[in-house]
Amino acid sequence: MRKNKIDIISLGCSKNLVDSEQLMRQFQAAGYKVAHNADRIDGETVVVNTCGFIADAQQESIDTILSLGEAKRQGKIRNLIVMGCLAERFRADLIEALPEVDRFYGKFDWKGMLADLGHAYRADLARERYLTTPPHYCYLKISEGCNRFCAFCAIPLITGRHTSVPMQQLLDEVRQLTERGVKEFNVIAQDLSSYGLDLENRMMLPELIDRMADIQGVEWIRLHYAYPTQFPYDILPVMANRDNVCSYLDIALQHISDKVLTNMRRHITRQETLDLLARLRREVPGIHIRTTLMVGFPGEGEQEFEELMDFVREARFERMGAFAYSEENGTWAAQNLSDDTPQEVKQDRLQRLMSLQEDISLDIQEHKVGQTLRVIVDREEDDYYIGRTEWDSPEVDPEVLISKDKPLTVGEFAQVHIKQALPFELIGSAE
């Protein structure tokens, strides 16, 4: 056990990761040694930043806490602290169920952790972070919370109302990060589409991204988690005309059936969804769209599921994920709809949907064979360098395996000739 060292374990999404990075910077300024998701936990204090989004993520958080509780009983760690979304949502229950945890903090009161450990929170470091990503890319969280209140989603119950980070703060943060060598900015929020509405009663995402693109050193900007309803269409000419804004958009559509969309309280129709996709592809040629879909939501019978399958066949999403509906306490769906689809039916639909997407993904990937693509090199492994194109977000999207015929530098760009395609990988050599 190393005194004056704090291990941070960050679970869940990249938005959680940004919170962990900000906390780590505060700990570092207070004189602590910090480590993130270390293979070996050896700090006297461990902080778990939990996820509370869906049942599987909640269970992962609980299992991690229980494992660390056992390590504490064995004397391997001294202090166990839990923060984040799960603690924000279920704090009272967790305090009763997990007495091995010394302190609980939610998603927004973690600054008090410093005071409880005998240190003042430094407001002058509020936008600084201890980066846990490779030094050439990072996540930029531009807002917190969500006002959409979809029937299935617990996020508004955890994060509260949508709150945008002032634009100048974000631009200053980007400049600081480029000075540290960051080239790629993955812009994230629960709802990118609403950025700025609470600041100036207008959609400010296009202006923010345009101004970010002007900053020297910004090579790639990638957009994650736009909302389809009231989409900020002014972002499309920015994407089309700025070379360093990737032709990539992560926009969760969830479903295509009007019946299911109504039950989900998505405030969008099938036709409006199709019109949105057509406009995205028309105004940003070559765009790669990542979406997330849900199976098994109340009201989805076999007919509605087949409608979803047909939609995926026609839309040919370059990137797609899916999950089976799980009822979340406190949501509108849990209170008003019956979760009457058997779990085995949900899993069968999920498997069929993802099998279809694998075939589509392979076909799209194969069309890249013979092309030379600009690739950022993320890491070096025994047999290959591993990189990504502008159409690939870290952790979730395909990677490019680059032969070691020529030496490459991690964190730099390379022109890579694509020779082979797999459903979720490309293989090529540097030119």
Coordinates of C-alpha atoms in Angstrom, one line a residue:
M1 CA 0.0 0.0 0.0
R2 CA 1.6 3.3 -1.1
K3 CA 0.9 6.3 1.1
N4 CA -0.2 9.5 -0.6
K5 CA -1.3 7.6 -3.7
I6 CA -4.9 7.5 -5.0
D7 CA -6.1 5.0 -7.5
I8 CA -9.0 6.1 -9.7
I9 CA -11.3 3.5 -11.3
S10 CA -13.5 5.1 -14.0
L11 CA -16.5 3.0 -15.2
G12 CA -19.0 3.8 -17.9
C13 CA -18.9 6.4 -20.6
S14 CA -16.3 9.0 -21.7
K15 CA -18.3 11.7 -19.9
N16 CA -17.5 10.0 -16.7
L17 CA -13.9 9.8 -17.8
V18 CA -13.7 13.5 -18.1
D19 CA -14.9 13.9 -14.5
S20 CA -12.3 11.5 -13.3
E21 CA -9.6 13.4 -15.2
Q22 CA -10.6 16.7 -13.6
L23 CA -10.6 15.0 -10.2
M24 CA -7.2 13.5 -10.8
R25 CA -5.8 17.0 -11.7
Q26 CA -7.1 18.3 -8.4
F27 CA -5.5 15.4 -6.5
Q28 CA -2.2 15.9 -8.3
A29 CA -2.2 19.6 -7.4
A30 CA -2.8 18.6 -3.8
G31 CA 0.4 16.6 -3.8
Y32 CA -1.0 13.1 -4.4
K33 CA 0.3 10.5 -6.8
V34 CA -2.5 9.3 -9.0
A35 CA -3.2 6.3 -11.2
H36 CA -6.1 5.5 -13.5
N37 CA -7.5 2.0 -14.0
A38 CA -4.2 0.6 -12.9
D39 CA -3.6 -3.1 -13.4
R40 CA -2.3 -3.3 -9.9
I41 CA -4.2 -1.2 -7.2
D42 CA -1.6 -0.2 -4.6
G43 CA -2.8 3.3 -3.4
E44 CA -4.0 3.6 0.1
T45 CA -7.1 5.3 -1.2
V46 CA -9.3 4.1 -4.1
V47 CA -12.0 6.2 -5.8
V48 CA -14.6 4.4 -8.0
N49 CA -16.4 6.6 -10.4
T50 CA -19.5 4.6 -11.1
C51 CA -22.0 4.3 -14.0
G52 CA -25.7 4.1 -13.3
F53 CA -27.2 4.1 -16.8
I54 CA -28.5 0.5 -17.4
A55 CA -28.7 -2.7 -15.3
D56 CA -25.5 -4.2 -16.7
A57 CA -23.4 -1.1 -16.0
Q58 CA -24.9 -0.8 -12.5
Q59 CA -23.9 -4.4 -11.8
E60 CA -20.4 -3.8 -13.0
S61 CA -20.1 -0.9 -10.6
I62 CA -21.4 -3.0 -7.7
D63 CA -19.1 -5.9 -8.5
T64 CA -16.1 -3.5 -8.6
I65 CA -17.0 -2.0 -5.2
L66 CA -17.5 -5.4 -3.6
S67 CA -14.1 -6.6 -5.0
L68 CA -12.4 -3.5 -3.5
G69 CA -14.3 -3.9 -0.3
E70 CA -12.7 -7.4 0.0
A71 CA -9.3 -5.8 -0.7
K72 CA -10.0 -3.3 2.1
R73 CA -10.9 -6.1 4.6
Q74 CA -7.6 -7.8 3.6
G75 CA -5.7 -4.6 4.4
K76 CA -4.6 -4.0 0.8
I77 CA -6.2 -0.5 0.7
R78 CA -7.2 1.8 3.5
N79 CA -9.9 4.1 2.1
L80 CA -12.7 3.2 -0.3
I81 CA -14.6 6.1 -1.9
V82 CA -17.5 5.8 -4.4
M83 CA -18.7 8.7 -6.6
G84 CA -20.5 9.2 -9.9
C85 CA -23.8 8.3 -11.5
L86 CA -24.7 5.2 -9.5
A87 CA -24.0 7.0 -6.2
E88 CA -26.0 10.0 -7.4
R89 CA -29.0 7.9 -8.2
F90 CA -29.0 5.3 -5.4
R91 CA -26.9 6.9 -2.6
A92 CA -29.2 6.0 0.3
D93 CA -29.5 2.4 -0.8
L94 CA -25.8 2.1 -1.3
I95 CA -24.9 3.5 2.1
E96 CA -27.1 0.9 3.7
A97 CA -25.9 -2.0 1.4
L98 CA -22.2 -1.2 1.3
P99 CA -20.9 -0.4 4.7
E100 CA -17.3 -1.1 3.6
V101 CA -17.4 2.2 1.6
D102 CA -16.0 5.1 3.6
R103 CA -17.7 7.9 1.7
F104 CA -20.2 8.4 -1.1
Y105 CA -20.3 11.3 -3.5
G106 CA -22.7 11.9 -6.4
K107 CA -21.9 13.2 -9.9
F108 CA -21.7 16.8 -8.9
D109 CA -20.6 17.0 -5.3
W110 CA -17.2 15.2 -5.7
K111 CA -15.4 18.5 -5.1
G112 CA -16.3 18.0 -1.4
M113 CA -14.1 14.9 -1.5
L114 CA -11.0 17.2 -1.5
A115 CA -12.2 19.0 1.6
D116 CA -12.9 15.7 3.4
L117 CA -9.4 14.7 2.6
G118 CA -8.0 18.0 4.0
H119 CA -7.5 19.9 0.8
A120 CA -9.2 22.9 -0.9
Y121 CA -10.7 22.6 -4.3
R122 CA -8.8 24.8 -6.7
A123 CA -11.2 26.7 -8.9
D124 CA -8.3 28.0 -11.1
L125 CA -7.8 24.4 -12.2
A126 CA -11.5 23.7 -13.0
R127 CA -10.9 23.1 -16.7
E128 CA -7.6 21.4 -16.3
R129 CA -7.3 17.6 -16.5
Y130 CA -4.9 14.8 -15.9
L131 CA -5.3 13.1 -19.3
T132 CA -5.8 9.3 -19.2
T133 CA -6.1 8.9 -22.9
P134 CA -3.0 8.7 -25.2
P135 CA -1.6 12.2 -25.4
H136 CA -2.7 12.8 -29.0
Y137 CA -6.4 12.6 -28.4
C138 CA -8.9 13.5 -25.7
Y139 CA -12.6 13.9 -25.0
L140 CA -14.1 17.4 -24.7
K141 CA -17.4 17.5 -22.6
I142 CA -19.3 20.6 -23.7
S143 CA -22.5 20.2 -21.6
E144 CA -24.0 18.1 -18.8
G145 CA -27.5 16.9 -18.4
C146 CA -30.5 16.4 -20.7
N147 CA -34.0 18.0 -21.1
R148 CA -35.4 15.3 -23.4
F149 CA -36.9 12.9 -20.9
C150 CA -37.1 9.9 -23.2
A151 CA -39.4 7.2 -21.7
F152 CA -36.6 4.7 -21.2
C153 CA -33.8 6.9 -20.0
A154 CA -32.6 7.5 -16.5
I155 CA -30.0 10.1 -17.5
P156 CA -32.1 13.2 -16.6
L157 CA -32.8 11.6 -13.2
I158 CA -29.0 11.4 -12.6
T159 CA -27.6 14.5 -14.3
G160 CA -30.5 16.9 -14.1
R161 CA -31.3 19.6 -16.6
H162 CA -29.1 20.4 -19.6
T163 CA -26.3 22.8 -18.7
S164 CA -23.8 24.1 -21.4
V165 CA -20.2 24.9 -20.6
P166 CA -19.6 28.6 -21.7
M167 CA -18.0 28.7 -25.1
Q168 CA -15.0 30.7 -24.2
Q169 CA -14.1 28.2 -21.4
L170 CA -14.2 25.4 -24.0
L171 CA -12.0 27.3 -26.5
D172 CA -9.5 28.1 -23.8
E173 CA -9.4 24.4 -22.8
V174 CA -8.8 23.4 -26.4
R175 CA -5.9 25.8 -26.7
Q176 CA -4.4 24.5 -23.5
L177 CA -4.7 20.9 -24.7
T178 CA -3.2 21.6 -28.1
E179 CA -0.2 23.1 -26.4
R180 CA 0.2 19.8 -24.6
G181 CA 0.1 17.9 -28.0
V182 CA -3.5 16.9 -28.3
K183 CA -4.5 16.7 -32.0
E184 CA -7.9 15.0 -31.9
F185 CA -10.9 16.2 -30.0
N186 CA -13.9 13.9 -29.5
V187 CA -16.7 16.3 -28.5
I188 CA -19.2 14.7 -26.2
A189 CA -22.4 15.5 -24.3
Q190 CA -25.6 13.8 -23.4
D191 CA -27.2 16.0 -26.0
L192 CA -24.9 17.9 -28.4
S193 CA -27.9 19.3 -30.3
S194 CA -29.0 21.5 -27.4
Y195 CA -25.6 23.1 -26.8
G196 CA -26.1 26.8 -26.1
L197 CA -29.9 26.8 -25.7
D198 CA -29.5 27.5 -22.0
L199 CA -26.8 30.2 -22.6
E200 CA -28.2 32.3 -25.4
N201 CA -31.4 30.6 -26.3
R202 CA -29.9 29.4 -29.6
M203 CA -28.2 26.3 -30.9
M204 CA -24.5 27.2 -30.6
L205 CA -22.9 23.9 -31.6
P206 CA -22.1 25.1 -35.2
E207 CA -20.3 28.3 -33.9
L208 CA -18.4 26.3 -31.3
I209 CA -17.1 23.7 -33.7
D210 CA -16.3 26.4 -36.3
R211 CA -14.3 28.3 -33.8
M212 CA -12.6 25.2 -32.5
A213 CA -11.5 24.4 -36.1
D214 CA -9.7 27.7 -36.3
I215 CA -7.4 26.8 -33.4
Q216 CA -3.9 26.0 -34.5
G217 CA -3.0 22.3 -33.7
V218 CA -6.5 21.0 -33.9
E219 CA -6.3 18.2 -36.5
W220 CA -9.6 16.3 -36.0
I221 CA -12.9 17.2 -34.3
R222 CA -15.4 14.4 -34.0
L223 CA -19.0 14.8 -32.8
H224 CA -20.7 12.4 -30.4
Y225 CA -24.3 12.0 -29.1
A226 CA -26.4 14.4 -31.2
Y227 CA -30.1 14.2 -30.7
P228 CA -32.3 13.8 -33.8
T229 CA -35.2 16.0 -32.8
Q230 CA -34.6 19.7 -33.4
F231 CA -31.2 18.8 -35.0
P232 CA -28.9 21.8 -35.5
Y233 CA -28.6 21.6 -39.3
D234 CA -26.2 24.6 -39.4
I235 CA -23.5 22.1 -38.2
L236 CA -23.6 20.4 -41.6
P237 CA -21.8 23.1 -43.7
V238 CA -19.2 23.3 -41.0
M239 CA -18.6 19.6 -41.3
A240 CA -18.6 19.7 -45.1
N241 CA -16.3 22.8 -45.4
R242 CA -13.8 22.4 -42.5
D243 CA -11.1 19.9 -43.3
N244 CA -10.4 19.2 -39.6
V245 CA -14.0 18.5 -38.7
C246 CA -14.4 14.8 -39.3
S247 CA -17.2 13.5 -41.6
Y248 CA -18.6 11.6 -38.7
L249 CA -21.7 11.9 -36.5
D250 CA -22.8 9.8 -33.5
I251 CA -26.6 10.2 -33.3
A252 CA -28.7 7.7 -31.4
L253 CA -31.9 7.0 -33.3
Q254 CA -33.2 4.1 -31.0
H255 CA -35.9 2.9 -33.4
I256 CA -37.8 3.6 -36.6
S257 CA -41.4 2.3 -35.9
D258 CA -43.8 5.2 -35.3
K259 CA -45.5 3.2 -32.6
V260 CA -42.3 2.5 -30.8
L261 CA -40.9 6.0 -31.2
T262 CA -44.2 7.3 -29.7
N263 CA -43.9 5.0 -26.8
M264 CA -40.3 6.0 -26.3
R265 CA -41.4 9.7 -26.2
R266 CA -38.7 10.6 -28.8
H267 CA -40.8 13.3 -30.4
I268 CA -39.8 12.3 -33.9
T269 CA -41.5 10.2 -36.6
R270 CA -40.2 7.5 -39.0
Q271 CA -40.4 10.0 -42.0
E272 CA -38.7 12.7 -40.1
T273 CA -35.9 10.3 -39.3
L274 CA -35.5 9.3 -42.9
D275 CA -35.5 12.9 -44.0
L276 CA -32.8 13.7 -41.4
L277 CA -30.6 10.8 -42.6
A278 CA -31.0 11.9 -46.3
R279 CA -30.1 15.4 -45.5
L280 CA -27.0 14.4 -43.5
R281 CA -25.7 12.3 -46.4
R282 CA -26.6 14.9 -49.0
E283 CA -24.9 17.8 -47.3
V284 CA -21.9 16.0 -45.9
P285 CA -20.8 13.6 -48.7
G286 CA -19.0 10.6 -47.4
I287 CA -20.2 11.0 -43.8
H288 CA -20.0 8.0 -41.6
I289 CA -23.0 7.8 -39.2
R290 CA -22.9 6.0 -35.9
T291 CA -26.2 5.2 -34.3
T292 CA -27.5 3.2 -31.4
L293 CA -30.7 1.2 -31.6
M294 CA -32.9 -0.6 -29.0
V295 CA -34.8 -3.8 -29.2
G296 CA -37.5 -5.1 -27.0
F297 CA -39.0 -1.8 -25.9
P298 CA -42.7 -2.0 -24.9
G299 CA -44.8 -2.0 -28.0
E300 CA -42.2 -3.7 -30.2
G301 CA -43.8 -6.8 -31.6
E302 CA -42.3 -8.9 -34.3
Q303 CA -43.8 -6.6 -37.0
E304 CA -42.1 -3.5 -35.4
F305 CA -38.9 -5.4 -35.1
E306 CA -38.9 -6.4 -38.7
E307 CA -39.6 -2.8 -39.6
L308 CA -36.4 -2.0 -37.7
M309 CA -34.5 -4.7 -39.5
D310 CA -35.6 -3.3 -42.9
F311 CA -34.6 0.2 -41.8
V312 CA -31.1 -1.0 -41.0
R313 CA -30.8 -2.8 -44.4
E314 CA -31.8 0.4 -46.2
A315 CA -29.9 2.9 -44.0
R316 CA -26.7 1.0 -44.1
F317 CA -25.1 2.7 -41.1
E318 CA -21.4 2.7 -41.2
R319 CA -21.3 2.2 -37.4
M320 CA -24.0 0.8 -35.3
G321 CA -24.5 -0.5 -31.8
A322 CA -27.6 -1.9 -30.2
F323 CA -28.9 -3.1 -26.8
A324 CA -31.9 -4.7 -25.3
Y325 CA -34.3 -2.7 -23.3
S326 CA -34.1 -3.0 -19.5
E327 CA -36.6 -1.3 -17.3
E328 CA -35.1 1.5 -15.1
N329 CA -36.8 2.6 -11.9
G330 CA -38.2 6.1 -12.0
T331 CA -38.4 6.4 -15.8
W332 CA -41.6 7.1 -17.5
A333 CA -41.6 3.7 -19.2
A334 CA -41.2 1.9 -15.9
Q335 CA -44.1 3.8 -14.4
N336 CA -46.5 3.6 -17.4
L337 CA -45.6 0.7 -19.7
S338 CA -45.4 -3.0 -19.2
D339 CA -42.1 -4.6 -20.0
D340 CA -43.7 -7.8 -21.3
T341 CA -41.2 -9.0 -23.9
P342 CA -39.4 -12.1 -22.6
Q343 CA -35.7 -11.6 -22.1
E344 CA -34.9 -14.5 -24.5
V345 CA -36.9 -12.8 -27.3
K346 CA -35.0 -9.5 -26.7
Q347 CA -31.7 -11.3 -26.9
D348 CA -32.7 -13.1 -30.1
R349 CA -33.7 -9.8 -31.7
L350 CA -30.5 -8.2 -30.6
Q351 CA -28.4 -11.1 -32.1
R352 CA -30.3 -10.9 -35.4
L353 CA -29.9 -7.1 -35.6
M354 CA -26.2 -7.2 -34.9
S355 CA -25.6 -10.1 -37.3
L356 CA -27.3 -8.0 -40.0
Q357 CA -25.1 -5.0 -39.1
E358 CA -21.9 -7.2 -39.3
D359 CA -22.7 -8.0 -42.9
I360 CA -23.4 -4.4 -43.7
S361 CA -20.2 -3.3 -42.0
L362 CA -18.1 -5.8 -43.9
D363 CA -19.5 -4.6 -47.2
I364 CA -18.8 -0.9 -46.3
Q365 CA -15.3 -1.8 -45.1
E366 CA -14.5 -3.7 -48.3
H367 CA -15.3 -0.6 -50.4
K368 CA -12.2 1.0 -48.7
V369 CA -9.8 -1.7 -50.0
G370 CA -7.5 -0.1 -52.6
Q371 CA -7.9 3.4 -51.1
T372 CA -5.2 5.4 -49.3
L373 CA -6.5 6.8 -46.0
R374 CA -5.2 9.3 -43.5
V375 CA -4.7 7.4 -40.2
I376 CA -3.7 8.5 -36.7
V377 CA -1.4 5.9 -35.1
D378 CA -2.7 5.1 -31.6
R379 CA -0.3 2.4 -30.4
E380 CA 2.3 -0.2 -31.4
E381 CA 1.8 -3.9 -30.9
D382 CA 3.9 -6.9 -31.7
D383 CA 2.8 -7.4 -35.3
Y384 CA 1.1 -4.1 -36.2
Y385 CA 0.8 -0.5 -35.6
I386 CA -2.8 0.2 -34.6
G387 CA -4.6 3.4 -35.9
R388 CA -7.9 4.9 -36.8
T389 CA -9.3 6.9 -39.7
E390 CA -11.4 10.1 -39.3
W391 CA -14.5 7.8 -39.3
D392 CA -13.4 5.9 -36.2
S393 CA -13.9 7.0 -32.7
P394 CA -11.6 5.6 -30.0
E395 CA -12.7 2.4 -28.2
V396 CA -16.0 1.9 -30.1
D397 CA -15.2 1.9 -33.8
P398 CA -13.0 -0.2 -36.2
E399 CA -9.3 0.1 -36.1
V400 CA -6.6 0.0 -38.9
L401 CA -3.9 -2.6 -38.6
I402 CA -0.8 -1.2 -40.2
S403 CA 2.1 -3.5 -41.2
K404 CA 5.5 -2.7 -39.8
D405 CA 7.2 -2.4 -43.2
K406 CA 8.0 1.2 -42.4
P407 CA 8.6 2.8 -38.9
L408 CA 5.8 5.0 -37.7
T409 CA 5.4 7.3 -34.7
V410 CA 2.6 6.8 -32.2
G411 CA 0.5 10.0 -32.1
E412 CA 1.4 11.0 -35.7
F413 CA -0.6 10.7 -38.9
A414 CA 0.3 8.3 -41.7
Q415 CA -1.1 7.7 -45.2
V416 CA -2.1 4.0 -45.2
H417 CA -3.0 2.0 -48.3
I418 CA -5.8 -0.4 -47.4
K419 CA -5.3 -4.0 -48.6
Q420 CA -7.8 -6.0 -46.7
A421 CA -11.1 -5.5 -44.9
L422 CA -12.8 -7.4 -42.0
P423 CA -16.2 -6.4 -40.5
F424 CA -14.6 -4.3 -37.8
E425 CA -10.9 -3.8 -39.0
L426 CA -9.0 -2.6 -41.9
I427 CA -5.5 -3.9 -42.8
G428 CA -2.9 -1.9 -44.8
S429 CA 0.6 -0.6 -45.1
A430 CA 2.0 2.9 -44.8
E431 CA 3.0 4.7 -48.0

